[in-house]
PDB file of C-alpha atoms in Angstrom:
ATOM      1  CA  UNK A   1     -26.274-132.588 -97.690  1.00  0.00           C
ATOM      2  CA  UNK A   2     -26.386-131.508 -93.790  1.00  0.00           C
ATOM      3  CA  UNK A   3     -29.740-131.256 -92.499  1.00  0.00           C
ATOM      4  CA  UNK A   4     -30.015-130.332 -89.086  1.00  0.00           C
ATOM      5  CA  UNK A   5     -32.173-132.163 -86.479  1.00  0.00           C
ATOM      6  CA  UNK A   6     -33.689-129.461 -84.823  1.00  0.00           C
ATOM      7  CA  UNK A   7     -35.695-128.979 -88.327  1.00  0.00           C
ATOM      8  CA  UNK A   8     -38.629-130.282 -87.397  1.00  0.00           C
ATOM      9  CA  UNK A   9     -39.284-128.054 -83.992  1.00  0.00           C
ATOM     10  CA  UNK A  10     -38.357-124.990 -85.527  1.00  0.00           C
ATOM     11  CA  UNK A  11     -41.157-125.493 -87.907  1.00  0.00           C
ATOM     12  CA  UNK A  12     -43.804-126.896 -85.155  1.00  0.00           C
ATOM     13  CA  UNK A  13     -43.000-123.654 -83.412  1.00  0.00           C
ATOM     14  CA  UNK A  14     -43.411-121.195 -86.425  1.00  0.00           C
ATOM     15  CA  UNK A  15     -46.401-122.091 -87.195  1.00  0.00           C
ATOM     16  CA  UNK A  16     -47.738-122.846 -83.188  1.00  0.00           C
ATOM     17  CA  UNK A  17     -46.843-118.852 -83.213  1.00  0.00           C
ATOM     18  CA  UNK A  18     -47.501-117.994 -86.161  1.00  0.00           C
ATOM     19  CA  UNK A  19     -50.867-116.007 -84.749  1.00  0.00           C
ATOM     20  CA  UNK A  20     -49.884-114.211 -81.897  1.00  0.00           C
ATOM     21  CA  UNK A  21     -47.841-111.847 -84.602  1.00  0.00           C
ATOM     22  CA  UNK A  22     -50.783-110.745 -86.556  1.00  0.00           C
ATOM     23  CA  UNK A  23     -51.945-107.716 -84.076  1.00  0.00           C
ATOM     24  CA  UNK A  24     -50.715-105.866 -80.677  1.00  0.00           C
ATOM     25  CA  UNK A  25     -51.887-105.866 -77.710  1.00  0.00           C
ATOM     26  CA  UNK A  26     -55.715-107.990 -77.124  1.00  0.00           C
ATOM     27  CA  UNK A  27     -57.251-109.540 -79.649  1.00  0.00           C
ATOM     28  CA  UNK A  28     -60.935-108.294 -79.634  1.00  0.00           C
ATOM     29  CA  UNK A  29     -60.692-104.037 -78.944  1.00  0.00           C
ATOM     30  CA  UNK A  30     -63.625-102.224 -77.751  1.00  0.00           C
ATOM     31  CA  UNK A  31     -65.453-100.075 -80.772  1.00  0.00           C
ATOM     32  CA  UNK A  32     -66.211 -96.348 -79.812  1.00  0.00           C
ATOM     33  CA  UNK A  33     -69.316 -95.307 -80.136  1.00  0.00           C
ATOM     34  CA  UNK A  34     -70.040 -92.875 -82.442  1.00  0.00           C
ATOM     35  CA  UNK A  35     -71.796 -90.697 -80.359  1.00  0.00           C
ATOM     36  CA  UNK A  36     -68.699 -89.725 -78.504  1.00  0.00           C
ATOM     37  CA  UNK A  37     -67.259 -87.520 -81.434  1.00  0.00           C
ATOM     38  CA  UNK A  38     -64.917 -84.602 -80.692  1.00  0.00           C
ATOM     39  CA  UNK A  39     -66.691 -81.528 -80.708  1.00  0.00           C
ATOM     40  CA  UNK A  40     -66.259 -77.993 -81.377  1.00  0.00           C
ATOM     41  CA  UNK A  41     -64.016 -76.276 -78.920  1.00  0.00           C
ATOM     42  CA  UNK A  42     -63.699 -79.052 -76.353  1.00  0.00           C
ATOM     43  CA  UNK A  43     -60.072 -78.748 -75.346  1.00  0.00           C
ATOM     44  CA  UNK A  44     -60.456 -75.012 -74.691  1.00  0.00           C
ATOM     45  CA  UNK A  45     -59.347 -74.470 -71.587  1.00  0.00           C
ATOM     46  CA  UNK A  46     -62.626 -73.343 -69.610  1.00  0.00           C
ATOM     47  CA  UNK A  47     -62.618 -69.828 -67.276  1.00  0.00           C
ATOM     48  CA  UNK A  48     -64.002 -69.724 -63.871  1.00  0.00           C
ATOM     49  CA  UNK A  49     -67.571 -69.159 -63.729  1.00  0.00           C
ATOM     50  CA  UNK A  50     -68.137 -65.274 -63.084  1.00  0.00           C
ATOM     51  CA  UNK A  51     -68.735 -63.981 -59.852  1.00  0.00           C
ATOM     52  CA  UNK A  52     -71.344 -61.681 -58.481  1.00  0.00           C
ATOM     53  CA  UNK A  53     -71.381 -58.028 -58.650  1.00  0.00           C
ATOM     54  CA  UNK A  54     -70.308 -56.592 -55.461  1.00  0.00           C
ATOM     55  CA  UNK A  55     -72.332 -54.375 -53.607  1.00  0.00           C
ATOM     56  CA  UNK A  56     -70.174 -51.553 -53.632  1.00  0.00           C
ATOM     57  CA  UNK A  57     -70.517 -51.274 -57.404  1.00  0.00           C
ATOM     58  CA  UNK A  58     -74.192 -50.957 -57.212  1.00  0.00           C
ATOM     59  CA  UNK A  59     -75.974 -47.045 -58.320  1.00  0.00           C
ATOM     60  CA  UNK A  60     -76.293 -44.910 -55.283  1.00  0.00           C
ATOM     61  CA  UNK A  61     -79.935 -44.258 -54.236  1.00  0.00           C
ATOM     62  CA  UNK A  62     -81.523 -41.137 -56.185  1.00  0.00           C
ATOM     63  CA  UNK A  63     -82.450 -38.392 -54.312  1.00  0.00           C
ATOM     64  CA  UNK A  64     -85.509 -37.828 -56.100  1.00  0.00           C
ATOM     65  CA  UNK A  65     -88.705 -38.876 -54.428  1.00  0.00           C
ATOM     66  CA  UNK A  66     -90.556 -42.113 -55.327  1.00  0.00           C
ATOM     67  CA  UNK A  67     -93.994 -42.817 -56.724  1.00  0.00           C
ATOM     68  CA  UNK A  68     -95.044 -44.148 -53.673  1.00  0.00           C
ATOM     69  CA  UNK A  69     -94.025 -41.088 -51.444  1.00  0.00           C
ATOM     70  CA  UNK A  70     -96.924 -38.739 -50.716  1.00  0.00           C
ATOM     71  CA  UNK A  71     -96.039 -34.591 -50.010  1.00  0.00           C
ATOM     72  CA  UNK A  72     -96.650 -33.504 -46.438  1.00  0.00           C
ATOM     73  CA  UNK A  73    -100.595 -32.127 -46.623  1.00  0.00           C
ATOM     74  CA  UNK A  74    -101.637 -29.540 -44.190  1.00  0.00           C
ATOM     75  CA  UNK A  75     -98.305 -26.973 -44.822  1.00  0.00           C
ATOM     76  CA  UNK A  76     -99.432 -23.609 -45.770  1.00  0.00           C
ATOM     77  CA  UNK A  77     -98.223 -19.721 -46.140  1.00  0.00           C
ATOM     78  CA  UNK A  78    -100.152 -16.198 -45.160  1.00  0.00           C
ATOM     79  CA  UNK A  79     -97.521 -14.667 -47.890  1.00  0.00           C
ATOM     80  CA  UNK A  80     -98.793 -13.081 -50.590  1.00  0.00           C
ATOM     81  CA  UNK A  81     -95.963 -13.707 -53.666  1.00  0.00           C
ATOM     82  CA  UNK A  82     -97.666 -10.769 -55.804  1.00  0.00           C
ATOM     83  CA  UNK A  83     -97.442  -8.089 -53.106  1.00  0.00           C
ATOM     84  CA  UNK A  84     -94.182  -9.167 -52.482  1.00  0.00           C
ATOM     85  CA  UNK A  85     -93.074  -9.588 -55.884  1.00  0.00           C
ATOM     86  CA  UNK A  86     -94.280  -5.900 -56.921  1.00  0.00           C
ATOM     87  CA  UNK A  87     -92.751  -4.283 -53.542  1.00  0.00           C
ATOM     88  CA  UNK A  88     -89.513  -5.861 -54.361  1.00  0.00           C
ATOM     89  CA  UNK A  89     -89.682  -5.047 -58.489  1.00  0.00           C
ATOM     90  CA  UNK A  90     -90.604  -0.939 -57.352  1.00  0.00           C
ATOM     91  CA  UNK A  91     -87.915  -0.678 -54.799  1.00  0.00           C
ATOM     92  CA  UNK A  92     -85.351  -2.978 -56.413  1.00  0.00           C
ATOM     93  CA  UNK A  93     -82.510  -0.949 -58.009  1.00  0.00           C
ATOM     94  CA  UNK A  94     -82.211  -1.418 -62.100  1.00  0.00           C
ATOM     95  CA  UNK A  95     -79.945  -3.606 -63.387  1.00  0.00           C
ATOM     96  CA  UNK A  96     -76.977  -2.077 -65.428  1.00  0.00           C
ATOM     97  CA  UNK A  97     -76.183  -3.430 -69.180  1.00  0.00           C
ATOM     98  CA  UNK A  98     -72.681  -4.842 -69.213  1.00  0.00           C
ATOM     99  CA  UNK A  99     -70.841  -2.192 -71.632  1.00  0.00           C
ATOM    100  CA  UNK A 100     -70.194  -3.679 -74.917  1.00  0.00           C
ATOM    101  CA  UNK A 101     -67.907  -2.572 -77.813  1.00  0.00           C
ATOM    102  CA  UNK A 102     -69.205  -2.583 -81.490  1.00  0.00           C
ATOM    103  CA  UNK A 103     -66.470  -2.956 -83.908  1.00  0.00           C
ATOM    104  CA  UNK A 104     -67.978  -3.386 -87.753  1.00  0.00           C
ATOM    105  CA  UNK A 105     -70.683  -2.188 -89.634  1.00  0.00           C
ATOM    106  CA  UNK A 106     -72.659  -5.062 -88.978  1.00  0.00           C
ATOM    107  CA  UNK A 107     -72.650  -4.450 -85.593  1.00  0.00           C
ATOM    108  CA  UNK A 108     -70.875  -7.462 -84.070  1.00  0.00           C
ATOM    109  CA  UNK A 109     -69.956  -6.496 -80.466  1.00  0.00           C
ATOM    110  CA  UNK A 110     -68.433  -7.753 -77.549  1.00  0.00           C
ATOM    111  CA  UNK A 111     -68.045  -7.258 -73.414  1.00  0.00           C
ATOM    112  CA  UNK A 112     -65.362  -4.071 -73.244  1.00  0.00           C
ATOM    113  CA  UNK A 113     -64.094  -5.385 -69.887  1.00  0.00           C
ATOM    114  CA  UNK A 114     -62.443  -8.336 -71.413  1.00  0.00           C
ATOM    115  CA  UNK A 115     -61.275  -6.965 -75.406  1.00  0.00           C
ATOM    116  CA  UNK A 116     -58.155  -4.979 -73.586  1.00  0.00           C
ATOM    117  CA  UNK A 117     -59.442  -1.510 -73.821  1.00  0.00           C
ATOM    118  CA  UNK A 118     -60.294  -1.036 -70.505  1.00  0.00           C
ATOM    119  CA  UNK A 119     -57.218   0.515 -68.428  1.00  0.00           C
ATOM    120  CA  UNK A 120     -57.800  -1.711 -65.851  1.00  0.00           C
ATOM    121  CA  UNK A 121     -54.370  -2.848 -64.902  1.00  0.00           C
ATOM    122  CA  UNK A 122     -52.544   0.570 -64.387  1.00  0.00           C
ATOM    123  CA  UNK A 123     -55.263   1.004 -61.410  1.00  0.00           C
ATOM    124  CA  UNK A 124     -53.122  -1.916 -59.619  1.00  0.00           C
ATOM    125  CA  UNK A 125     -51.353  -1.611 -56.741  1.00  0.00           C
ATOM    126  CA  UNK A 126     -47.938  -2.688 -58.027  1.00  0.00           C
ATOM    127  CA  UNK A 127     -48.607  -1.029 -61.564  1.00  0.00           C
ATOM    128  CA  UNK A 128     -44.623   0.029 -62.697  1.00  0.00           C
ATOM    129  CA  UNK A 129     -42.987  -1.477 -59.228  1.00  0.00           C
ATOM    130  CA  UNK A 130     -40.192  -3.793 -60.548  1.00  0.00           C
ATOM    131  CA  UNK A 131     -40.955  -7.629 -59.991  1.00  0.00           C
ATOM    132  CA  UNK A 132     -38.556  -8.797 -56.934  1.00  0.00           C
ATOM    133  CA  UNK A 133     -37.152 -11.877 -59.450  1.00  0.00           C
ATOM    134  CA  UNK A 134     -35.313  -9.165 -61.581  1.00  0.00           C
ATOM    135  CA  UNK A 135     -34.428  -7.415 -58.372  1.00  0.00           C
ATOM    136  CA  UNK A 136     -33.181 -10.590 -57.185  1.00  0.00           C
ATOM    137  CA  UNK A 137     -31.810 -11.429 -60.293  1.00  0.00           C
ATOM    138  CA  UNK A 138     -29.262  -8.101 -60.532  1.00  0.00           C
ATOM    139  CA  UNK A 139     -27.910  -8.551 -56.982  1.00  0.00           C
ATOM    140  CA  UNK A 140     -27.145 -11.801 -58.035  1.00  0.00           C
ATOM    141  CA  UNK A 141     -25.241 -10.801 -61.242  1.00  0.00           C
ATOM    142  CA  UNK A 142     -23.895  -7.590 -59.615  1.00  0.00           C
ATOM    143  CA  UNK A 143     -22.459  -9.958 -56.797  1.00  0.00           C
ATOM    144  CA  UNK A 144     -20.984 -12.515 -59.061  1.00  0.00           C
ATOM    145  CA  UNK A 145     -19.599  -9.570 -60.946  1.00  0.00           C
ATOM    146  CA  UNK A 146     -17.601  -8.165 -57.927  1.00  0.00           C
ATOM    147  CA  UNK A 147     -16.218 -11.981 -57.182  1.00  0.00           C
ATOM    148  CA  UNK A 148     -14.895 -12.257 -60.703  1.00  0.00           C
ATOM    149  CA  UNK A 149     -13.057  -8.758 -60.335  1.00  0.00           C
ATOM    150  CA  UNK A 150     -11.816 -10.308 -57.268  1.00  0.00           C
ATOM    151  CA  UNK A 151     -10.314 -13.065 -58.406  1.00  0.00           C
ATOM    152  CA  UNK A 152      -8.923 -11.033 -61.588  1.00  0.00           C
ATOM    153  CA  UNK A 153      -7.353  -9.008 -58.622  1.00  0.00           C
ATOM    154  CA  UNK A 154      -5.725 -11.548 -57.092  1.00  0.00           C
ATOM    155  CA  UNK A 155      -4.778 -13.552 -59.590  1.00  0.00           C
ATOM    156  CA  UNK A 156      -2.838 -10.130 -61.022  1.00  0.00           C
ATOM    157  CA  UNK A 157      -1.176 -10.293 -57.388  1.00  0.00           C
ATOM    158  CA  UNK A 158      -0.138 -13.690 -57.720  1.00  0.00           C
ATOM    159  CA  UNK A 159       1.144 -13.267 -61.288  1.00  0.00           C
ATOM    160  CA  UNK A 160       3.310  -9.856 -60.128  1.00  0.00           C
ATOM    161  CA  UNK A 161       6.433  -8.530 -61.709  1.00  0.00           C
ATOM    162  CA  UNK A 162       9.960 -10.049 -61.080  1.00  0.00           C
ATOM    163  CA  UNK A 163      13.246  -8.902 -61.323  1.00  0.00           C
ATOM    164  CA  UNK A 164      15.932 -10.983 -62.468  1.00  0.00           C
ATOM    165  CA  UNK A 165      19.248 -11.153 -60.607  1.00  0.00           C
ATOM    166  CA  UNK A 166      22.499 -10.415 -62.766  1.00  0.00           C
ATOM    167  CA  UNK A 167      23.465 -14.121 -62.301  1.00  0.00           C
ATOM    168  CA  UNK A 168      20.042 -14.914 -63.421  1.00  0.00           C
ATOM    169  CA  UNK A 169      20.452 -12.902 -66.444  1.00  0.00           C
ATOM    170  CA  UNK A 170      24.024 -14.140 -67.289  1.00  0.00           C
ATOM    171  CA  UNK A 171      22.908 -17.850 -67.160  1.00  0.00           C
ATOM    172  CA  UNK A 172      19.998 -17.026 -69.240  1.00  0.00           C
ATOM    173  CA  UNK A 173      21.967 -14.897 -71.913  1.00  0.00           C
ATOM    174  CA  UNK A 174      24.661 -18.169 -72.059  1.00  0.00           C
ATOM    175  CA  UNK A 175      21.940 -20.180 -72.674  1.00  0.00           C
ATOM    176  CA  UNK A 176      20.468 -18.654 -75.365  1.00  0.00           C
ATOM    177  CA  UNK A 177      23.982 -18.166 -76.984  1.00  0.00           C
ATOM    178  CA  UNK A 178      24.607 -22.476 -76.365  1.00  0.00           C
ATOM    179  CA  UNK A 179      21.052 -22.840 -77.944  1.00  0.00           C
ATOM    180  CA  UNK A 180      22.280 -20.749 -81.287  1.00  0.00           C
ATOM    181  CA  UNK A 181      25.515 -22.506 -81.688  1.00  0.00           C
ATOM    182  CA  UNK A 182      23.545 -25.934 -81.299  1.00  0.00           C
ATOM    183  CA  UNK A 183      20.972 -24.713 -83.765  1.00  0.00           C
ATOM    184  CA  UNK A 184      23.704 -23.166 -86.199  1.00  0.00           C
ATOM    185  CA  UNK A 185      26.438 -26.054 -86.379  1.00  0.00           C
ATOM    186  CA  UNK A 186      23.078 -28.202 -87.656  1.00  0.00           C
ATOM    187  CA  UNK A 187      22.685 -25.692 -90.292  1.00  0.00           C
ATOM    188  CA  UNK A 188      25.893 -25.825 -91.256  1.00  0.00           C
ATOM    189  CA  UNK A 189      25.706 -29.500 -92.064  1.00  0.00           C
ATOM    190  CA  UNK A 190      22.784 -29.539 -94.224  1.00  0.00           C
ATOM    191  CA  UNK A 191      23.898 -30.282 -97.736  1.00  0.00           C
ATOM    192  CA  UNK A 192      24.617 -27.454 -99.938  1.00  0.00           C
ATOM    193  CA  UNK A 193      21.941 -28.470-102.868  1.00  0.00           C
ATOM    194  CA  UNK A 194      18.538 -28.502-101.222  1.00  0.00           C
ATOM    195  CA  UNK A 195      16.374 -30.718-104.180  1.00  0.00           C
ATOM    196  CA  UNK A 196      13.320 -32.047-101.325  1.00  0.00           C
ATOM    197  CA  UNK A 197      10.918 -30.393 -99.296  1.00  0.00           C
ATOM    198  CA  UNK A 198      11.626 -31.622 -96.174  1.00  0.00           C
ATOM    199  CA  UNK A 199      14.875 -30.544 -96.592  1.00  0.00           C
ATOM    200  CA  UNK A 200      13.634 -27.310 -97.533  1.00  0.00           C
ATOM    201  CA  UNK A 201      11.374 -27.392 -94.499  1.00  0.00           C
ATOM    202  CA  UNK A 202      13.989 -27.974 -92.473  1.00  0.00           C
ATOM    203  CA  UNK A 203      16.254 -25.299 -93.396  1.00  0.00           C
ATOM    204  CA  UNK A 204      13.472 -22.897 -92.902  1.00  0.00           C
ATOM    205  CA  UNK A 205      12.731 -23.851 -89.386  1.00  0.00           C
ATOM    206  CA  UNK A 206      16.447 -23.374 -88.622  1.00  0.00           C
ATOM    207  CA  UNK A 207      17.045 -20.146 -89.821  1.00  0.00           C
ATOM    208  CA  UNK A 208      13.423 -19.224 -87.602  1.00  0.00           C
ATOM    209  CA  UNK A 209      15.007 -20.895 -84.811  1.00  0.00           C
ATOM    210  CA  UNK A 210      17.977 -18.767 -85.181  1.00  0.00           C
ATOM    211  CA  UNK A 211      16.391 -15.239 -86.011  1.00  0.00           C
ATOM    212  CA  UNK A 212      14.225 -16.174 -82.190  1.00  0.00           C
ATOM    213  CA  UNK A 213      17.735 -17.066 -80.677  1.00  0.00           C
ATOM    214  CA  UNK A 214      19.498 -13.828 -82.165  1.00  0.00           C
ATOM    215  CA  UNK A 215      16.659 -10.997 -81.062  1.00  0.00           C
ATOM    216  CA  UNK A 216      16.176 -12.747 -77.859  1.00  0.00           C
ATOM    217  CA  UNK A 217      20.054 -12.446 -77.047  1.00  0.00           C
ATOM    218  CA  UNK A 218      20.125  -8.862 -78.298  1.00  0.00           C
ATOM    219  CA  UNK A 219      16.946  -7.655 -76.140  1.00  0.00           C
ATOM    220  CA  UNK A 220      19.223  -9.702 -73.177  1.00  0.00           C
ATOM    221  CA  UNK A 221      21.896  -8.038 -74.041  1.00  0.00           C
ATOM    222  CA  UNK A 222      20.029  -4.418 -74.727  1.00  0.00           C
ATOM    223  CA  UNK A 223      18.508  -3.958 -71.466  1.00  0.00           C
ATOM    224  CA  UNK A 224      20.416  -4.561 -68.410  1.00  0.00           C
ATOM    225  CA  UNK A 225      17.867  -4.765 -66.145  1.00  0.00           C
ATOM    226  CA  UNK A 226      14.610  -7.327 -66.863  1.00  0.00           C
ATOM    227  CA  UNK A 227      11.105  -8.154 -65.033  1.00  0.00           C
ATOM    228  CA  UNK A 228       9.185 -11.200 -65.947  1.00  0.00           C
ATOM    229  CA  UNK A 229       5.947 -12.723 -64.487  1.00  0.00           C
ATOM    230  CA  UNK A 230       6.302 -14.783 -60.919  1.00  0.00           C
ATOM    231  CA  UNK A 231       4.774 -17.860 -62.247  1.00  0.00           C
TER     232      UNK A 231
END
């Protein structure tokens, strides 16, 4: 059996090594101390600390005086209040109750000036004068009235009465007489038994087609001379 000579120093080397396998890293690793245990909302992130109020938001200064302030001493008036309040009570005119308006048995009342039964607003100046928006308002319909006839007007101008020439009218007339020919050699090839309903649809519209044709040509041929609207 083969037995290799390297034998030997493989196995001097697995077990020379055979430590350095059992952790990572160092050997010996520092112990934390268990005072240094995560607390309670420690990787919050923290806000700035607050600032200040600023002066401008501070209460304005009250107008009322102090406890320290003392009243001006030595300020005083010859008028007599009672004389002066009987003069002006005996001359004074009387004071007029506001009209009121009592309207149940109960009598629950209220100011007249303000419940609507006071004719107050006839007394105005412009009582009955029409407001200047409606006057405003019919010159402006009135105006667009007159426009519109206008147009009509010229538009009835543009649109006026034509005579046709006697060439006109014969071209026209042979036309009309080609058109029934065209119209009536295709109804003389539809098939004598007519079993569908397009072919019954189509034999109606020719026989419309040709009734147009025939009392166009005779109102042609009726009236010798003809007026039509100048398109």
């Amino acid at each position: 059996r083969y037995i290799s000579m390297f034998r030997p120093f493989v196995k001097h080397e697995a077990e020379k090594n055979k430590a350095q396998w059992k952790t990572m890293g160092p050997a010996k690793v520092a112990v934390p101390s268990p005072k240094n245990f995560l607390q309670k909302h420690s990787k919050e992130p923290k806000l700035p600390a607050r600032k200040k109020e600023q002066e401008s938001k501070k209460l304005p200064a009250l107008s009322v005086p102090q406890r320290t302030d003392r009243p001006v001493m030595g300020i005083q008036s010859k008028k007599n209040f009672i004389n002066a309040n009987a003069v002006a009570a005996i001359t004074g005119l009387p004071k007029k109750p506001q009209p009121t308006c009592v309207d149940s048995r109960q009598g629950d009342k209220y100011l007249l000036e303000t419940s609507g039964l006071v004719p107050k607003y006839i007394k105005k100046k412009d009582y009955g004068v029409t407001p200047k928006y409606i006057t405003q308002r019919k010159e402006e319909v009135k105006r667009a009235q007159e426009e519109y006839e206008a147009s009509i007007l010229e538009h009835l101008k543009k649109k006026a009465m034509k005579r046709l020439s006697d060439e006109e009218r014969t071209s026209l007339l042979q036309g009309l007489k080609k058109n029934w020919e065209e119209v009536y050699r295709e109804f003389q090839c539809l098939p004598v038994e007519i079993d569908t309903i397009p072919k019954k649809l189509h034999k109606e519209k020719l026989e419309t087609q040709m009734k147009q044709l025939e009392h166009d040509i005779e109102v042609i041929e009726k009236h010798k001379v003809i007026y039509i609207a100048n398109e």
